[in-house]
XYZ file of N, CA and C in Angstrom:
432
model
N 205.857 74.231 -42.677
C 206.566 73.124 -42.966
C 207.983 73.227 -42.361
N 208.323 72.203 -41.315
C 209.531 72.290 -40.649
C 210.709 72.070 -41.697
N 211.739 72.690 -41.405
C 213.143 72.641 -42.154
C 213.457 71.231 -42.654
N 213.493 70.360 -41.689
C 213.900 68.933 -41.858
C 212.936 68.347 -43.087
N 211.628 68.578 -42.853
C 210.545 68.125 -43.802
C 210.655 68.569 -45.154
N 211.065 69.958 -45.061
C 211.318 70.535 -46.521
C 212.490 69.913 -47.209
N 213.576 69.744 -46.518
C 214.668 68.987 -47.072
C 214.497 67.648 -47.571
N 213.750 66.908 -46.905
C 213.340 65.567 -47.373
C 212.541 65.720 -48.697
N 211.570 66.584 -48.731
C 210.562 66.814 -49.905
C 211.459 67.141 -51.149
N 212.286 68.032 -50.840
C 213.048 68.590 -52.002
C 214.128 67.528 -52.281
N 214.676 66.782 -51.439
C 215.463 65.668 -51.997
C 214.830 64.558 -52.831
N 213.604 64.189 -52.338
C 212.757 63.273 -53.071
C 212.416 63.797 -54.440
N 212.052 64.980 -54.434
C 211.790 65.666 -55.739
C 213.010 65.570 -56.693
N 214.152 65.743 -56.209
C 215.416 65.963 -57.003
C 215.553 64.365 -57.545
N 215.530 63.366 -56.783
C 215.662 62.014 -57.157
C 214.730 61.611 -58.136
N 213.400 62.075 -58.011
C 212.173 61.621 -58.995
C 212.577 62.319 -60.480
N 213.134 63.424 -60.255
C 213.234 64.146 -61.676
C 214.403 63.368 -62.347
N 215.346 62.677 -61.637
C 216.238 61.991 -62.390
C 215.953 60.614 -62.804
N 215.185 59.831 -61.966
C 214.868 58.571 -61.971
C 213.517 58.278 -62.973
N 212.529 59.274 -62.837
C 211.311 59.115 -63.648
C 211.683 59.154 -65.159
N 212.415 60.111 -65.615
C 212.695 60.158 -67.161
C 213.413 58.895 -67.587
N 214.121 58.363 -66.773
C 214.807 57.034 -67.195
C 213.837 55.915 -67.407
N 212.706 55.700 -66.693
C 211.632 54.978 -66.835
C 210.817 55.209 -68.036
N 210.697 56.456 -68.410
C 210.059 56.830 -69.639
C 210.677 56.474 -70.933
N 211.805 56.454 -70.981
C 212.658 56.259 -72.155
C 213.375 54.924 -72.108
N 213.339 54.084 -71.054
C 213.986 52.886 -70.948
C 213.590 51.948 -72.012
N 214.287 50.926 -72.576
C 213.967 49.870 -73.470
C 213.350 48.785 -72.484
N 212.614 47.919 -73.087
C 211.903 46.821 -72.343
C 212.830 45.988 -71.370
N 213.827 45.677 -71.833
C 214.682 44.900 -71.236
C 215.382 45.437 -69.933
N 215.453 46.733 -69.805
C 215.971 47.439 -68.682
C 215.021 47.724 -67.708
N 213.763 47.482 -67.878
C 212.628 47.916 -66.899
C 212.967 47.177 -65.642
N 212.968 45.893 -65.634
C 213.075 45.207 -64.341
C 214.256 45.731 -63.310
N 215.404 46.006 -64.063
C 216.646 46.621 -63.291
C 216.328 47.914 -62.798
N 215.597 48.835 -63.440
C 215.280 50.081 -63.061
C 214.235 50.085 -61.872
N 213.306 49.096 -61.761
C 212.430 49.207 -60.682
C 212.750 48.426 -59.512
N 213.909 47.665 -59.469
C 214.334 47.080 -58.210
C 214.818 45.739 -58.201
N 215.260 45.043 -59.227
C 215.834 43.775 -59.099
C 216.690 43.643 -58.048
N 216.414 42.530 -57.115
C 217.332 42.537 -55.922
C 216.970 43.367 -54.644
N 215.727 43.801 -54.928
C 215.256 44.709 -53.720
C 213.639 44.604 -53.678
N 213.001 45.290 -54.561
C 211.613 45.285 -54.745
C 211.038 43.802 -55.112
N 211.782 43.118 -56.046
C 211.569 41.671 -56.325
C 212.890 41.197 -56.480
N 212.907 39.716 -56.767
C 214.162 39.046 -56.869
C 214.082 38.236 -58.195
N 215.298 38.105 -58.570
C 215.655 37.259 -59.770
C 216.629 36.330 -59.617
N 216.955 35.292 -60.682
C 217.942 34.420 -60.584
C 219.311 35.087 -60.333
N 219.431 36.347 -61.105
C 220.500 37.028 -61.268
C 220.800 37.934 -59.978
N 219.761 38.249 -59.486
C 219.783 39.451 -58.332
C 218.874 38.871 -57.276
N 219.222 37.742 -56.438
C 218.663 37.087 -55.335
C 218.464 37.953 -54.132
N 219.395 39.024 -54.135
C 219.349 39.872 -52.935
C 219.625 39.040 -51.719
N 218.925 39.323 -50.489
C 219.047 38.552 -49.401
C 218.858 37.226 -49.384
N 218.041 36.656 -50.518
C 217.645 35.348 -50.571
C 218.321 34.597 -51.488
N 219.682 34.558 -51.487
C 220.359 33.948 -52.482
C 220.335 32.476 -52.513
N 220.116 31.676 -51.192
C 219.939 30.317 -51.263
C 218.522 29.885 -51.523
N 217.555 30.855 -51.816
C 216.302 30.604 -52.045
C 215.933 30.533 -53.561
N 216.478 30.777 -54.489
C 216.339 30.757 -55.744
C 215.444 29.678 -56.418
N 216.098 28.494 -56.168
C 215.507 27.152 -56.739
C 213.785 26.930 -56.316
N 213.690 27.398 -55.059
C 212.164 27.198 -54.690
C 211.338 28.265 -54.824
N 211.903 29.265 -55.309
C 210.901 30.570 -55.638
C 210.911 31.097 -56.932
N 211.781 30.904 -57.768
C 211.738 31.544 -59.167
C 210.739 30.733 -60.076
N 209.734 31.454 -60.543
C 208.726 30.755 -61.340
C 209.205 30.247 -62.664
N 208.475 29.276 -63.162
C 208.730 28.694 -64.591
C 207.577 28.672 -65.369
N 207.678 28.905 -66.668
C 206.465 28.983 -67.468
C 206.796 27.783 -68.592
N 205.625 27.212 -68.967
C 205.604 26.426 -69.942
C 204.349 26.732 -70.990
N 204.669 26.866 -72.272
C 203.609 27.071 -73.358
C 202.806 25.872 -73.483
N 201.496 25.737 -72.976
C 200.719 24.469 -73.160
C 200.200 24.326 -74.579
N 199.694 25.529 -75.180
C 199.101 25.498 -76.377
C 199.048 26.958 -76.996
N 199.105 27.142 -78.369
C 198.826 28.095 -79.046
C 197.822 27.907 -80.260
N 196.715 28.822 -80.136
C 195.748 28.497 -81.263
C 194.903 29.824 -81.301
N 194.447 30.150 -82.453
C 193.437 31.266 -82.671
C 193.800 32.301 -81.988
N 195.032 32.804 -81.988
C 195.488 34.092 -81.295
C 195.543 33.974 -79.770
N 195.271 32.704 -79.274
C 195.383 32.618 -77.790
C 196.541 31.799 -77.387
N 197.104 31.981 -76.333
C 198.181 31.125 -75.801
C 197.802 30.615 -74.366
N 197.880 29.275 -74.027
C 197.698 28.679 -72.759
C 199.070 28.423 -72.049
N 199.231 29.114 -70.949
C 200.500 28.896 -70.299
C 200.337 28.342 -68.805
N 201.318 27.455 -68.556
C 201.265 26.945 -67.136
C 202.522 27.551 -66.319
N 202.223 27.931 -65.269
C 203.367 28.554 -64.244
C 203.362 27.664 -63.232
N 204.694 27.227 -62.911
C 205.053 26.485 -61.681
C 206.056 27.172 -60.801
N 205.929 26.976 -59.645
C 206.968 27.282 -58.662
C 207.350 26.252 -57.863
N 208.428 25.704 -57.754
C 208.895 24.418 -57.170
C 209.056 24.821 -55.574
N 207.691 24.932 -54.956
C 207.677 25.417 -53.591
C 206.645 24.658 -52.794
N 206.947 24.445 -51.505
C 205.895 23.579 -50.683
C 204.837 24.575 -50.464
N 203.711 24.023 -50.107
C 202.399 24.680 -49.778
C 202.143 24.245 -48.367
N 202.681 24.872 -47.370
C 202.541 24.510 -45.952
C 201.398 25.138 -45.225
N 200.221 25.086 -45.542
C 199.058 25.882 -44.987
C 199.450 27.189 -45.158
N 199.108 27.911 -44.175
C 199.466 29.373 -44.140
C 200.659 29.829 -43.455
N 201.471 28.759 -43.134
C 202.766 28.807 -42.468
C 204.007 29.343 -43.604
N 203.932 28.699 -44.676
C 204.860 29.081 -45.676
C 204.285 28.446 -47.123
N 204.067 29.406 -47.945
C 203.280 29.122 -49.238
C 203.454 30.223 -50.351
N 203.164 29.860 -51.623
C 203.275 30.680 -52.706
C 201.755 31.475 -52.616
N 201.666 32.723 -52.355
C 200.421 33.501 -52.317
C 199.707 33.442 -53.659
N 200.521 33.924 -54.525
C 199.905 34.033 -56.087
C 201.019 34.176 -57.258
N 200.606 33.806 -58.349
C 201.326 34.144 -59.562
C 200.686 35.432 -60.240
N 201.668 36.158 -60.724
C 201.105 37.321 -61.409
C 201.900 37.380 -62.917
N 201.044 37.595 -63.887
C 201.711 37.681 -65.276
C 201.522 39.203 -65.690
N 202.875 39.771 -66.343
C 202.697 41.079 -66.728
C 203.245 41.117 -68.276
N 202.885 42.070 -69.061
C 203.257 42.215 -70.359
C 204.665 42.837 -70.453
N 205.100 43.211 -71.643
C 206.369 43.777 -71.926
C 206.612 45.174 -71.423
N 205.451 45.754 -70.954
C 205.484 46.934 -70.432
C 205.305 46.819 -68.820
N 205.233 45.728 -68.222
C 204.950 45.523 -66.972
C 203.514 45.900 -66.565
N 202.659 45.658 -67.602
C 201.268 45.982 -67.265
C 200.555 44.603 -66.933
N 199.596 44.508 -65.972
C 198.947 43.523 -65.616
C 198.309 42.598 -66.766
N 198.563 41.325 -66.797
C 197.821 40.405 -67.683
C 196.737 39.491 -67.100
N 197.327 38.797 -65.949
C 196.562 37.889 -65.406
C 197.131 37.414 -63.985
N 196.505 36.761 -63.116
C 196.884 36.310 -61.814
C 196.058 35.107 -61.345
N 196.687 34.418 -60.468
C 196.115 33.235 -59.760
C 196.462 33.475 -58.263
N 195.493 33.398 -57.480
C 195.700 33.454 -55.993
C 195.585 32.078 -55.534
N 196.459 31.675 -54.651
C 196.500 30.233 -54.118
C 195.741 30.249 -52.754
N 195.096 29.032 -52.610
C 194.603 28.811 -51.195
C 195.509 27.614 -50.705
N 196.443 27.883 -49.834
C 197.156 26.880 -49.384
C 196.583 25.637 -48.593
N 195.461 25.759 -48.129
C 194.677 24.755 -47.461
C 194.161 23.716 -48.403
N 193.843 24.184 -49.720
C 193.343 23.375 -50.725
C 194.090 23.175 -51.989
N 195.052 23.733 -52.305
C 195.961 23.691 -53.301
C 197.355 23.187 -52.852
N 197.696 21.881 -53.354
C 198.929 21.230 -52.847
C 200.198 21.654 -53.512
N 200.070 22.217 -54.845
C 201.247 22.682 -55.440
C 200.912 24.056 -56.079
N 201.941 25.029 -56.177
C 201.736 26.312 -56.764
C 201.837 26.151 -58.187
N 200.759 25.748 -59.067
C 200.732 25.587 -60.421
C 199.642 26.316 -60.769
N 199.642 27.218 -61.841
C 198.439 27.949 -62.400
C 198.562 27.904 -63.879
N 197.397 27.933 -64.440
C 197.096 28.065 -65.791
C 196.485 29.427 -66.183
N 196.917 29.750 -67.294
C 196.508 31.135 -67.884
C 196.432 31.024 -69.376
N 195.166 31.514 -69.792
C 194.829 31.580 -71.184
C 194.745 33.151 -71.547
N 195.738 33.579 -72.566
C 195.859 34.949 -72.848
C 195.864 35.229 -74.329
N 195.335 36.303 -74.693
C 195.496 36.771 -76.122
C 196.593 37.711 -76.285
N 197.830 37.260 -76.014
C 198.966 38.015 -75.956
C 200.159 36.997 -76.129
N 201.085 37.717 -77.125
C 202.430 37.053 -77.360
C 203.317 38.014 -77.151
N 204.686 37.672 -76.962
C 205.760 38.622 -76.564
C 206.445 38.205 -75.344
N 207.038 39.261 -74.770
C 207.807 39.165 -73.445
C 206.703 39.132 -72.360
N 206.670 38.160 -71.611
C 205.973 37.952 -70.246
C 206.628 37.970 -69.142
N 206.505 38.794 -68.103
C 207.149 38.732 -66.808
C 206.255 38.059 -65.996
N 206.725 36.992 -65.128
C 206.001 36.297 -64.284
C 206.580 36.361 -62.987
N 205.695 36.607 -62.005
C 206.054 36.886 -60.590
C 205.430 35.855 -59.750
N 206.165 35.432 -58.908
C 205.749 34.291 -57.979
C 206.003 34.815 -56.457
N 204.801 35.080 -55.798
C 204.815 35.807 -54.318
C 204.844 34.765 -53.327
N 205.794 34.649 -52.549
C 206.049 33.817 -51.362
C 205.651 34.626 -50.138
N 204.925 34.085 -49.283
C 204.546 34.741 -47.943
C 205.626 35.224 -47.204
N 206.864 34.280 -47.176
C 208.048 34.551 -46.411
C 209.248 35.171 -47.118
N 209.385 34.880 -48.400
C 210.528 35.231 -49.238
C 210.337 36.236 -50.375
N 209.304 36.879 -50.144
C 208.945 38.004 -51.120
C 208.519 37.581 -52.541
N 208.767 38.641 -53.551
C 208.297 38.295 -54.803
C 209.488 37.983 -55.851
N 209.253 37.106 -56.659
C 210.338 36.483 -57.601
C 209.918 36.768 -58.975
N 210.758 37.182 -59.819
C 210.432 37.576 -61.110
C 211.266 36.869 -62.176
N 210.593 36.191 -63.224
C 211.450 35.447 -64.239
C 210.752 36.155 -65.558
N 211.553 36.114 -66.627
C 211.223 36.566 -68.084
C 211.118 35.413 -68.931
N 210.032 35.530 -69.915
C 209.879 34.506 -70.846
C 209.242 35.096 -72.149
N 209.630 34.474 -73.278
C 209.049 34.900 -74.573
C 207.952 33.869 -75.047
N 206.867 34.389 -75.349
C 205.793 33.307 -75.877
C 205.234 33.869 -77.200
């Protein structure tokens, strides 16, 4: 192993030993900040380089119904669907531990609006991510 590669690997290991324990003990509210708000994904509070794009990219969630332990949710992003030039690629729903719950992939040639419906057997904190093909991933947090 070359000296430069060794130094890079050693540095990465040092950083991981500091950051990884914080992830393991962090409370739920701190998870998005630890994994990259404003960089890996964007939020209303941390829009990063897309400060002027919040309104058209931040997903919104509406509870359509709750019954028999199931909740039906509607996710909307106020964004154009301009074929494959500029569109919302998908909505992803994550639980309070940022584990996958559900997703909807959009076909911009047949879907005119980025609106998805999800029926889940889950209540609590839901992280909703709206993925734009040009302006990255946008995260919003809701309680259901």
